[in-house]
Amino acid sequence: MLERPSSDIHLVKSASPIPTVEVDLDSVDAEDLISAMTRYLTSVASANETMRVTVYAYQTPSVNFHEPTNSLFFGVAGPKSILHGINEAIGSLHDARLRFSDYISIAQSIVDCHVEDGKVWRPLDAVTWYADLLSESSDDEHSESDEDGDAEDDRHIVCTGQPEDEDENTGRIESPARFRIARSDASIRSIRQKIEEVFGLPEGSVALCGPDGKALRSDAKIGTLRRRWE
């Protein structure tokens, strides 16, 4: 995993609202959605290292599919062709419900990812961004061979879920919301730190463990953790 300070990330911004692709989150598997987006944007980044594109996301209840849904809106600050590419990438998923949809303001959205210098960057924390350099399969091997040395004391093992933001709106976009699902390509360290931050826990007090009770390495991925429990 390559890290970069936020000062070296040059987000593409827009003073005007940007168009979106809306996805019904109940129609797709979260990991498949992330994988489809990542594959497409990685191909874009590797094909043109000078391109800069920022993808913004906004999650909210919606009735744009003529029934209440929990929808995620992806907006692109950059070439319009990228938005169409995202639509095709997600549309290739089985049973995915999506549509070109409402415009969103980047001020009310969060940055999902950013393409720059031939890589796809995502926020790791408030001051650091990361780009994956290793496949998850190699990450699995790395984690399994070394995780014994990084196991946390049992007293520091917790089991928790990410709290959901409550929103009773059933109409179109009105207020920003956080993601409720940990991304498969997020690092164990970033999610562990987020849990500590959200629940006001001491630094280092949270460990994310496999079925054997051993903590995964901090540089392992959430996708690895999920597979261990399957």
PDB file of C-alpha atoms in Angstrom:
ATOM      1  CA  MET A   1       0.000   0.000   0.000  1.00  0.00           C
ATOM      2  CA  LEU A   2       1.353   3.388  -1.058  1.00  0.00           C
ATOM      3  CA  GLU A   3       0.537   6.336   1.203  1.00  0.00           C
ATOM      4  CA  ARG A   4       0.543  10.030   0.393  1.00  0.00           C
ATOM      5  CA  PRO A   5      -0.216  13.112   2.536  1.00  0.00           C
ATOM      6  CA  SER A   6      -3.453  14.880   1.715  1.00  0.00           C
ATOM      7  CA  SER A   7      -1.458  17.976   0.731  1.00  0.00           C
ATOM      8  CA  ASP A   8      -0.159  15.991  -2.265  1.00  0.00           C
ATOM      9  CA  ILE A   9      -3.639  15.021  -3.433  1.00  0.00           C
ATOM     10  CA  HIS A  10      -5.106  17.515  -5.879  1.00  0.00           C
ATOM     11  CA  LEU A  11      -8.850  16.974  -5.868  1.00  0.00           C
ATOM     12  CA  VAL A  12     -10.918  18.068  -8.839  1.00  0.00           C
ATOM     13  CA  LYS A  13     -13.663  20.372  -7.590  1.00  0.00           C
ATOM     14  CA  SER A  14     -16.740  21.932  -9.098  1.00  0.00           C
ATOM     15  CA  ALA A  15     -18.557  25.076  -8.054  1.00  0.00           C
ATOM     16  CA  SER A  16     -21.680  23.766  -9.796  1.00  0.00           C
ATOM     17  CA  PRO A  17     -23.607  20.599  -8.890  1.00  0.00           C
ATOM     18  CA  ILE A  18     -22.387  17.492 -10.718  1.00  0.00           C
ATOM     19  CA  PRO A  19     -24.457  14.726 -12.375  1.00  0.00           C
ATOM     20  CA  THR A  20     -24.610  11.305 -10.790  1.00  0.00           C
ATOM     21  CA  VAL A  21     -25.234   7.632 -11.231  1.00  0.00           C
ATOM     22  CA  GLU A  22     -27.649   6.410  -8.560  1.00  0.00           C
ATOM     23  CA  VAL A  23     -27.361   2.831  -7.282  1.00  0.00           C
ATOM     24  CA  ASP A  24     -29.962   1.006  -5.213  1.00  0.00           C
ATOM     25  CA  LEU A  25     -27.732  -0.471  -2.508  1.00  0.00           C
ATOM     26  CA  ASP A  26     -30.175  -3.289  -1.828  1.00  0.00           C
ATOM     27  CA  SER A  27     -29.772  -4.530  -5.413  1.00  0.00           C
ATOM     28  CA  VAL A  28     -26.011  -5.119  -5.328  1.00  0.00           C
ATOM     29  CA  ASP A  29     -23.460  -6.769  -3.084  1.00  0.00           C
ATOM     30  CA  ALA A  30     -21.291  -4.088  -1.468  1.00  0.00           C
ATOM     31  CA  GLU A  31     -18.045  -5.910  -2.257  1.00  0.00           C
ATOM     32  CA  ASP A  32     -19.046  -6.424  -5.891  1.00  0.00           C
ATOM     33  CA  LEU A  33     -19.899  -2.738  -6.184  1.00  0.00           C
ATOM     34  CA  ILE A  34     -16.525  -1.690  -4.810  1.00  0.00           C
ATOM     35  CA  SER A  35     -14.680  -4.179  -7.005  1.00  0.00           C
ATOM     36  CA  ALA A  36     -16.452  -3.035 -10.176  1.00  0.00           C
ATOM     37  CA  MET A  37     -15.685   0.610  -9.435  1.00  0.00           C
ATOM     38  CA  THR A  38     -12.063  -0.147  -8.559  1.00  0.00           C
ATOM     39  CA  ARG A  39     -11.422  -2.248 -11.669  1.00  0.00           C
ATOM     40  CA  TYR A  40     -12.810   0.404 -13.977  1.00  0.00           C
ATOM     41  CA  LEU A  41     -11.022   3.356 -12.368  1.00  0.00           C
ATOM     42  CA  THR A  42      -7.750   1.418 -12.190  1.00  0.00           C
ATOM     43  CA  SER A  43      -7.955   0.840 -15.933  1.00  0.00           C
ATOM     44  CA  VAL A  44      -8.613   4.549 -16.455  1.00  0.00           C
ATOM     45  CA  ALA A  45      -5.692   5.530 -14.221  1.00  0.00           C
ATOM     46  CA  SER A  46      -3.217   3.147 -15.836  1.00  0.00           C
ATOM     47  CA  ALA A  47      -4.228   4.207 -19.363  1.00  0.00           C
ATOM     48  CA  ASN A  48      -3.644   7.912 -18.722  1.00  0.00           C
ATOM     49  CA  GLU A  49      -1.288   8.892 -15.920  1.00  0.00           C
ATOM     50  CA  THR A  50      -1.932  12.607 -16.492  1.00  0.00           C
ATOM     51  CA  MET A  51      -5.670  12.316 -15.876  1.00  0.00           C
ATOM     52  CA  ARG A  52      -7.148  13.695 -12.668  1.00  0.00           C
ATOM     53  CA  VAL A  53     -10.683  12.686 -11.688  1.00  0.00           C
ATOM     54  CA  THR A  54     -12.439  12.868  -8.342  1.00  0.00           C
ATOM     55  CA  VAL A  55     -15.438  10.679  -7.590  1.00  0.00           C
ATOM     56  CA  TYR A  56     -17.812  11.990  -4.939  1.00  0.00           C
ATOM     57  CA  ALA A  57     -20.468   9.937  -3.163  1.00  0.00           C
ATOM     58  CA  TYR A  58     -23.706  10.738  -1.399  1.00  0.00           C
ATOM     59  CA  GLN A  59     -25.887   8.181   0.403  1.00  0.00           C
ATOM     60  CA  THR A  60     -29.526   8.836   1.245  1.00  0.00           C
ATOM     61  CA  PRO A  61     -33.029   7.350   1.050  1.00  0.00           C
ATOM     62  CA  SER A  62     -34.605   7.944  -2.362  1.00  0.00           C
ATOM     63  CA  VAL A  63     -37.797   7.363  -4.338  1.00  0.00           C
ATOM     64  CA  ASN A  64     -36.193   7.769  -7.751  1.00  0.00           C
ATOM     65  CA  PHE A  65     -36.842   4.091  -8.562  1.00  0.00           C
ATOM     66  CA  HIS A  66     -40.561   4.680  -7.852  1.00  0.00           C
ATOM     67  CA  GLU A  67     -40.268   3.002  -4.478  1.00  0.00           C
ATOM     68  CA  PRO A  68     -38.288   3.757  -1.298  1.00  0.00           C
ATOM     69  CA  THR A  69     -34.646   2.720  -1.593  1.00  0.00           C
ATOM     70  CA  ASN A  70     -31.377   3.247   0.198  1.00  0.00           C
ATOM     71  CA  SER A  71     -29.411   4.809  -2.642  1.00  0.00           C
ATOM     72  CA  LEU A  72     -25.806   5.761  -3.255  1.00  0.00           C
ATOM     73  CA  PHE A  73     -25.112   8.577  -5.711  1.00  0.00           C
ATOM     74  CA  PHE A  74     -21.740   8.665  -7.482  1.00  0.00           C
ATOM     75  CA  GLY A  75     -20.787  12.006  -9.020  1.00  0.00           C
ATOM     76  CA  VAL A  76     -17.707  12.720 -11.121  1.00  0.00           C
ATOM     77  CA  ALA A  77     -15.674  15.914 -11.184  1.00  0.00           C
ATOM     78  CA  GLY A  78     -13.819  15.371 -14.438  1.00  0.00           C
ATOM     79  CA  PRO A  79     -14.583  14.082 -17.941  1.00  0.00           C
ATOM     80  CA  LYS A  80     -18.221  13.056 -18.420  1.00  0.00           C
ATOM     81  CA  SER A  81     -17.012   9.853 -20.045  1.00  0.00           C
ATOM     82  CA  ILE A  82     -15.904   8.637 -16.598  1.00  0.00           C
ATOM     83  CA  LEU A  83     -19.464   8.858 -15.275  1.00  0.00           C
ATOM     84  CA  HIS A  84     -20.669   6.791 -18.227  1.00  0.00           C
ATOM     85  CA  GLY A  85     -17.854   4.294 -17.585  1.00  0.00           C
ATOM     86  CA  ILE A  86     -18.904   3.974 -13.940  1.00  0.00           C
ATOM     87  CA  ASN A  87     -22.481   3.402 -15.075  1.00  0.00           C
ATOM     88  CA  GLU A  88     -21.371   0.591 -17.400  1.00  0.00           C
ATOM     89  CA  ALA A  89     -19.090  -0.983 -14.775  1.00  0.00           C
ATOM     90  CA  ILE A  90     -21.813  -1.128 -12.128  1.00  0.00           C
ATOM     91  CA  GLY A  91     -24.443  -2.054 -14.703  1.00  0.00           C
ATOM     92  CA  SER A  92     -22.475  -5.199 -15.521  1.00  0.00           C
ATOM     93  CA  LEU A  93     -23.281  -6.541 -12.042  1.00  0.00           C
ATOM     94  CA  HIS A  94     -26.139  -9.026 -11.894  1.00  0.00           C
ATOM     95  CA  ASP A  95     -29.498  -7.455 -10.921  1.00  0.00           C
ATOM     96  CA  ALA A  96     -27.925  -4.037 -10.226  1.00  0.00           C
ATOM     97  CA  ARG A  97     -30.491  -1.230 -10.257  1.00  0.00           C
ATOM     98  CA  LEU A  98     -29.015   2.087 -11.323  1.00  0.00           C
ATOM     99  CA  ARG A  99     -29.846   5.183 -13.309  1.00  0.00           C
ATOM    100  CA  PHE A 100     -28.390   8.535 -14.277  1.00  0.00           C
ATOM    101  CA  SER A 101     -29.851  10.699 -11.551  1.00  0.00           C
ATOM    102  CA  ASP A 102     -29.932  13.940  -9.557  1.00  0.00           C
ATOM    103  CA  TYR A 103     -27.116  16.449  -9.434  1.00  0.00           C
ATOM    104  CA  ILE A 104     -25.209  16.700  -6.144  1.00  0.00           C
ATOM    105  CA  SER A 105     -23.109  19.419  -4.581  1.00  0.00           C
ATOM    106  CA  ILE A 106     -19.589  18.330  -3.684  1.00  0.00           C
ATOM    107  CA  ALA A 107     -19.909  20.379  -0.488  1.00  0.00           C
ATOM    108  CA  GLN A 108     -22.614  17.958   0.695  1.00  0.00           C
ATOM    109  CA  SER A 109     -20.774  14.828  -0.453  1.00  0.00           C
ATOM    110  CA  ILE A 110     -17.763  12.796   0.594  1.00  0.00           C
ATOM    111  CA  VAL A 111     -14.828  11.889  -1.618  1.00  0.00           C
ATOM    112  CA  ASP A 112     -15.104   8.241  -2.590  1.00  0.00           C
ATOM    113  CA  CYS A 113     -11.836   8.082  -4.546  1.00  0.00           C
ATOM    114  CA  HIS A 114      -9.481  10.126  -6.690  1.00  0.00           C
ATOM    115  CA  VAL A 115      -7.469   9.303  -9.827  1.00  0.00           C
ATOM    116  CA  GLU A 116      -4.061  10.945 -10.065  1.00  0.00           C
ATOM    117  CA  ASP A 117      -0.554   9.974 -11.231  1.00  0.00           C
ATOM    118  CA  GLY A 118      -1.810   6.709 -12.683  1.00  0.00           C
ATOM    119  CA  LYS A 119      -3.285   5.434  -9.392  1.00  0.00           C
ATOM    120  CA  VAL A 120      -6.621   5.278  -7.619  1.00  0.00           C
ATOM    121  CA  TRP A 121      -6.368   7.035  -4.253  1.00  0.00           C
ATOM    122  CA  ARG A 122      -8.701   6.790  -1.268  1.00  0.00           C
ATOM    123  CA  PRO A 123      -8.688   8.594   2.084  1.00  0.00           C
ATOM    124  CA  LEU A 124      -7.062   6.564   4.838  1.00  0.00           C
ATOM    125  CA  ASP A 125      -7.577   9.147   7.567  1.00  0.00           C
ATOM    126  CA  ALA A 126      -7.889  12.923   7.869  1.00  0.00           C
ATOM    127  CA  VAL A 127      -4.355  13.592   6.622  1.00  0.00           C
ATOM    128  CA  THR A 128      -3.346  10.500   4.625  1.00  0.00           C
ATOM    129  CA  TRP A 129      -4.435   8.879   1.358  1.00  0.00           C
ATOM    130  CA  TYR A 130      -3.536   5.426   0.069  1.00  0.00           C
ATOM    131  CA  ALA A 131      -3.314   3.511  -3.192  1.00  0.00           C
ATOM    132  CA  ASP A 132      -3.190  -0.285  -3.280  1.00  0.00           C
ATOM    133  CA  LEU A 133      -0.123  -1.811  -4.909  1.00  0.00           C
ATOM    134  CA  LEU A 134      -0.607  -5.482  -3.927  1.00  0.00           C
ATOM    135  CA  SER A 135      -3.421  -7.841  -4.793  1.00  0.00           C
ATOM    136  CA  GLU A 136      -5.604  -9.172  -2.008  1.00  0.00           C
ATOM    137  CA  SER A 137      -4.287 -12.683  -2.645  1.00  0.00           C
ATOM    138  CA  SER A 138      -0.725 -11.633  -1.882  1.00  0.00           C
ATOM    139  CA  ASP A 139      -2.043  -9.703   1.079  1.00  0.00           C
ATOM    140  CA  ASP A 140      -3.679 -12.888   2.375  1.00  0.00           C
ATOM    141  CA  GLU A 141      -0.384 -14.776   2.225  1.00  0.00           C
ATOM    142  CA  HIS A 142       1.429 -11.937   3.936  1.00  0.00           C
ATOM    143  CA  SER A 143      -1.168 -11.767   6.687  1.00  0.00           C
ATOM    144  CA  GLU A 144      -1.303 -15.490   7.345  1.00  0.00           C
ATOM    145  CA  SER A 145       2.468 -15.902   7.566  1.00  0.00           C
ATOM    146  CA  ASP A 146       3.059 -13.053  10.007  1.00  0.00           C
ATOM    147  CA  GLU A 147      -0.139 -12.419  11.941  1.00  0.00           C
ATOM    148  CA  ASP A 148       0.970 -14.398  15.034  1.00  0.00           C
ATOM    149  CA  GLY A 149       3.486 -11.707  15.859  1.00  0.00           C
ATOM    150  CA  ASP A 150       0.853  -8.986  15.647  1.00  0.00           C
ATOM    151  CA  ALA A 151      -1.856 -10.659  17.708  1.00  0.00           C
ATOM    152  CA  GLU A 152      -3.337  -8.400  20.345  1.00  0.00           C
ATOM    153  CA  ASP A 153      -3.961  -9.290  23.974  1.00  0.00           C
ATOM    154  CA  ASP A 154      -7.419 -10.884  24.408  1.00  0.00           C
ATOM    155  CA  ARG A 155      -8.420  -8.072  26.715  1.00  0.00           C
ATOM    156  CA  HIS A 156      -8.226  -5.728  23.749  1.00  0.00           C
ATOM    157  CA  ILE A 157     -10.443  -7.772  21.435  1.00  0.00           C
ATOM    158  CA  VAL A 158     -13.852  -6.214  20.880  1.00  0.00           C
ATOM    159  CA  CYS A 159     -16.782  -7.060  18.678  1.00  0.00           C
ATOM    160  CA  THR A 160     -18.716  -4.083  17.401  1.00  0.00           C
ATOM    161  CA  GLY A 161     -20.741  -2.804  14.472  1.00  0.00           C
ATOM    162  CA  GLN A 162     -20.579   0.538  12.752  1.00  0.00           C
ATOM    163  CA  PRO A 163     -23.400   2.794  13.970  1.00  0.00           C
ATOM    164  CA  GLU A 164     -25.889   3.850  11.322  1.00  0.00           C
ATOM    165  CA  ASP A 165     -26.908   7.444  10.810  1.00  0.00           C
ATOM    166  CA  GLU A 166     -30.655   7.689  11.183  1.00  0.00           C
ATOM    167  CA  ASP A 167     -32.572   9.615   8.527  1.00  0.00           C
ATOM    168  CA  GLU A 168     -36.328   9.512   8.235  1.00  0.00           C
ATOM    169  CA  ASN A 169     -36.407  11.261   4.864  1.00  0.00           C
ATOM    170  CA  THR A 170     -38.059   9.259   2.124  1.00  0.00           C
ATOM    171  CA  GLY A 171     -37.623  11.754  -0.684  1.00  0.00           C
ATOM    172  CA  ARG A 172     -34.718  12.992  -2.754  1.00  0.00           C
ATOM    173  CA  ILE A 173     -31.348  14.174  -1.515  1.00  0.00           C
ATOM    174  CA  GLU A 174     -31.573  16.530   1.447  1.00  0.00           C
ATOM    175  CA  SER A 175     -28.765  15.783   3.886  1.00  0.00           C
ATOM    176  CA  PRO A 176     -25.375  14.040   3.673  1.00  0.00           C
ATOM    177  CA  ALA A 177     -24.844  10.579   5.152  1.00  0.00           C
ATOM    178  CA  ARG A 178     -21.863   8.358   5.931  1.00  0.00           C
ATOM    179  CA  PHE A 179     -21.148   4.969   4.359  1.00  0.00           C
ATOM    180  CA  ARG A 180     -22.486   2.176   6.559  1.00  0.00           C
ATOM    181  CA  ILE A 181     -20.373  -0.623   5.087  1.00  0.00           C
ATOM    182  CA  ALA A 182     -16.619  -0.952   5.562  1.00  0.00           C
ATOM    183  CA  ARG A 183     -14.983  -1.084   2.136  1.00  0.00           C
ATOM    184  CA  SER A 184     -13.353  -4.404   1.246  1.00  0.00           C
ATOM    185  CA  ASP A 185     -10.203  -2.615   0.125  1.00  0.00           C
ATOM    186  CA  ALA A 186      -9.933  -0.572   3.324  1.00  0.00           C
ATOM    187  CA  SER A 187      -7.067  -1.532   5.600  1.00  0.00           C
ATOM    188  CA  ILE A 188      -7.603  -3.158   8.977  1.00  0.00           C
ATOM    189  CA  ARG A 189      -5.727  -0.241  10.506  1.00  0.00           C
ATOM    190  CA  SER A 190      -8.032   2.432   9.049  1.00  0.00           C
ATOM    191  CA  ILE A 191     -11.238   0.662  10.155  1.00  0.00           C
ATOM    192  CA  ARG A 192      -9.783  -0.108  13.575  1.00  0.00           C
ATOM    193  CA  GLN A 193      -8.902   3.562  14.006  1.00  0.00           C
ATOM    194  CA  LYS A 194     -12.355   4.613  12.837  1.00  0.00           C
ATOM    195  CA  ILE A 195     -14.056   2.353  15.402  1.00  0.00           C
ATOM    196  CA  GLU A 196     -11.864   3.847  18.137  1.00  0.00           C
ATOM    197  CA  GLU A 197     -12.719   7.342  16.945  1.00  0.00           C
ATOM    198  CA  VAL A 198     -16.483   6.759  16.676  1.00  0.00           C
ATOM    199  CA  PHE A 199     -16.812   5.078  20.079  1.00  0.00           C
ATOM    200  CA  GLY A 200     -14.230   7.215  21.912  1.00  0.00           C
ATOM    201  CA  LEU A 201     -11.988   4.242  22.709  1.00  0.00           C
ATOM    202  CA  PRO A 202      -8.277   4.429  23.580  1.00  0.00           C
ATOM    203  CA  GLU A 203      -5.842   4.115  20.695  1.00  0.00           C
ATOM    204  CA  GLY A 204      -4.859   0.476  20.155  1.00  0.00           C
ATOM    205  CA  SER A 205      -7.784  -0.905  22.159  1.00  0.00           C
ATOM    206  CA  VAL A 206      -9.576  -2.424  19.160  1.00  0.00           C
ATOM    207  CA  ALA A 207      -8.479  -5.582  17.337  1.00  0.00           C
ATOM    208  CA  LEU A 208     -10.164  -7.137  14.295  1.00  0.00           C
ATOM    209  CA  CYS A 209      -9.742 -10.906  14.554  1.00  0.00           C
ATOM    210  CA  GLY A 210     -10.244 -14.043  12.528  1.00  0.00           C
ATOM    211  CA  PRO A 211     -12.214 -17.067  13.767  1.00  0.00           C
ATOM    212  CA  ASP A 212      -9.066 -18.291  15.546  1.00  0.00           C
ATOM    213  CA  GLY A 213      -9.102 -15.201  17.764  1.00  0.00           C
ATOM    214  CA  LYS A 214      -5.881 -13.834  16.296  1.00  0.00           C
ATOM    215  CA  ALA A 215      -5.760 -10.196  15.211  1.00  0.00           C
ATOM    216  CA  LEU A 216      -5.106  -9.544  11.545  1.00  0.00           C
ATOM    217  CA  ARG A 217      -2.154  -7.426  10.532  1.00  0.00           C
ATOM    218  CA  SER A 218      -2.825  -3.691  10.317  1.00  0.00           C
ATOM    219  CA  ASP A 219      -2.032  -3.653   6.589  1.00  0.00           C
ATOM    220  CA  ALA A 220      -4.425  -6.540   5.781  1.00  0.00           C
ATOM    221  CA  LYS A 221      -7.707  -5.680   4.081  1.00  0.00           C
ATOM    222  CA  ILE A 222     -11.280  -5.820   5.323  1.00  0.00           C
ATOM    223  CA  GLY A 223     -11.976  -8.201   2.426  1.00  0.00           C
ATOM    224  CA  THR A 224      -9.483 -10.605   3.980  1.00  0.00           C
ATOM    225  CA  LEU A 225     -11.280 -10.389   7.333  1.00  0.00           C
ATOM    226  CA  ARG A 226     -14.635 -11.154   5.709  1.00  0.00           C
ATOM    227  CA  ARG A 227     -13.275 -14.191   3.876  1.00  0.00           C
ATOM    228  CA  ARG A 228     -11.829 -15.606   7.107  1.00  0.00           C
ATOM    229  CA  TRP A 229     -15.301 -15.611   8.610  1.00  0.00           C
ATOM    230  CA  GLU A 230     -17.070 -17.136   5.584  1.00  0.00           C
TER     231      GLU A 230
END
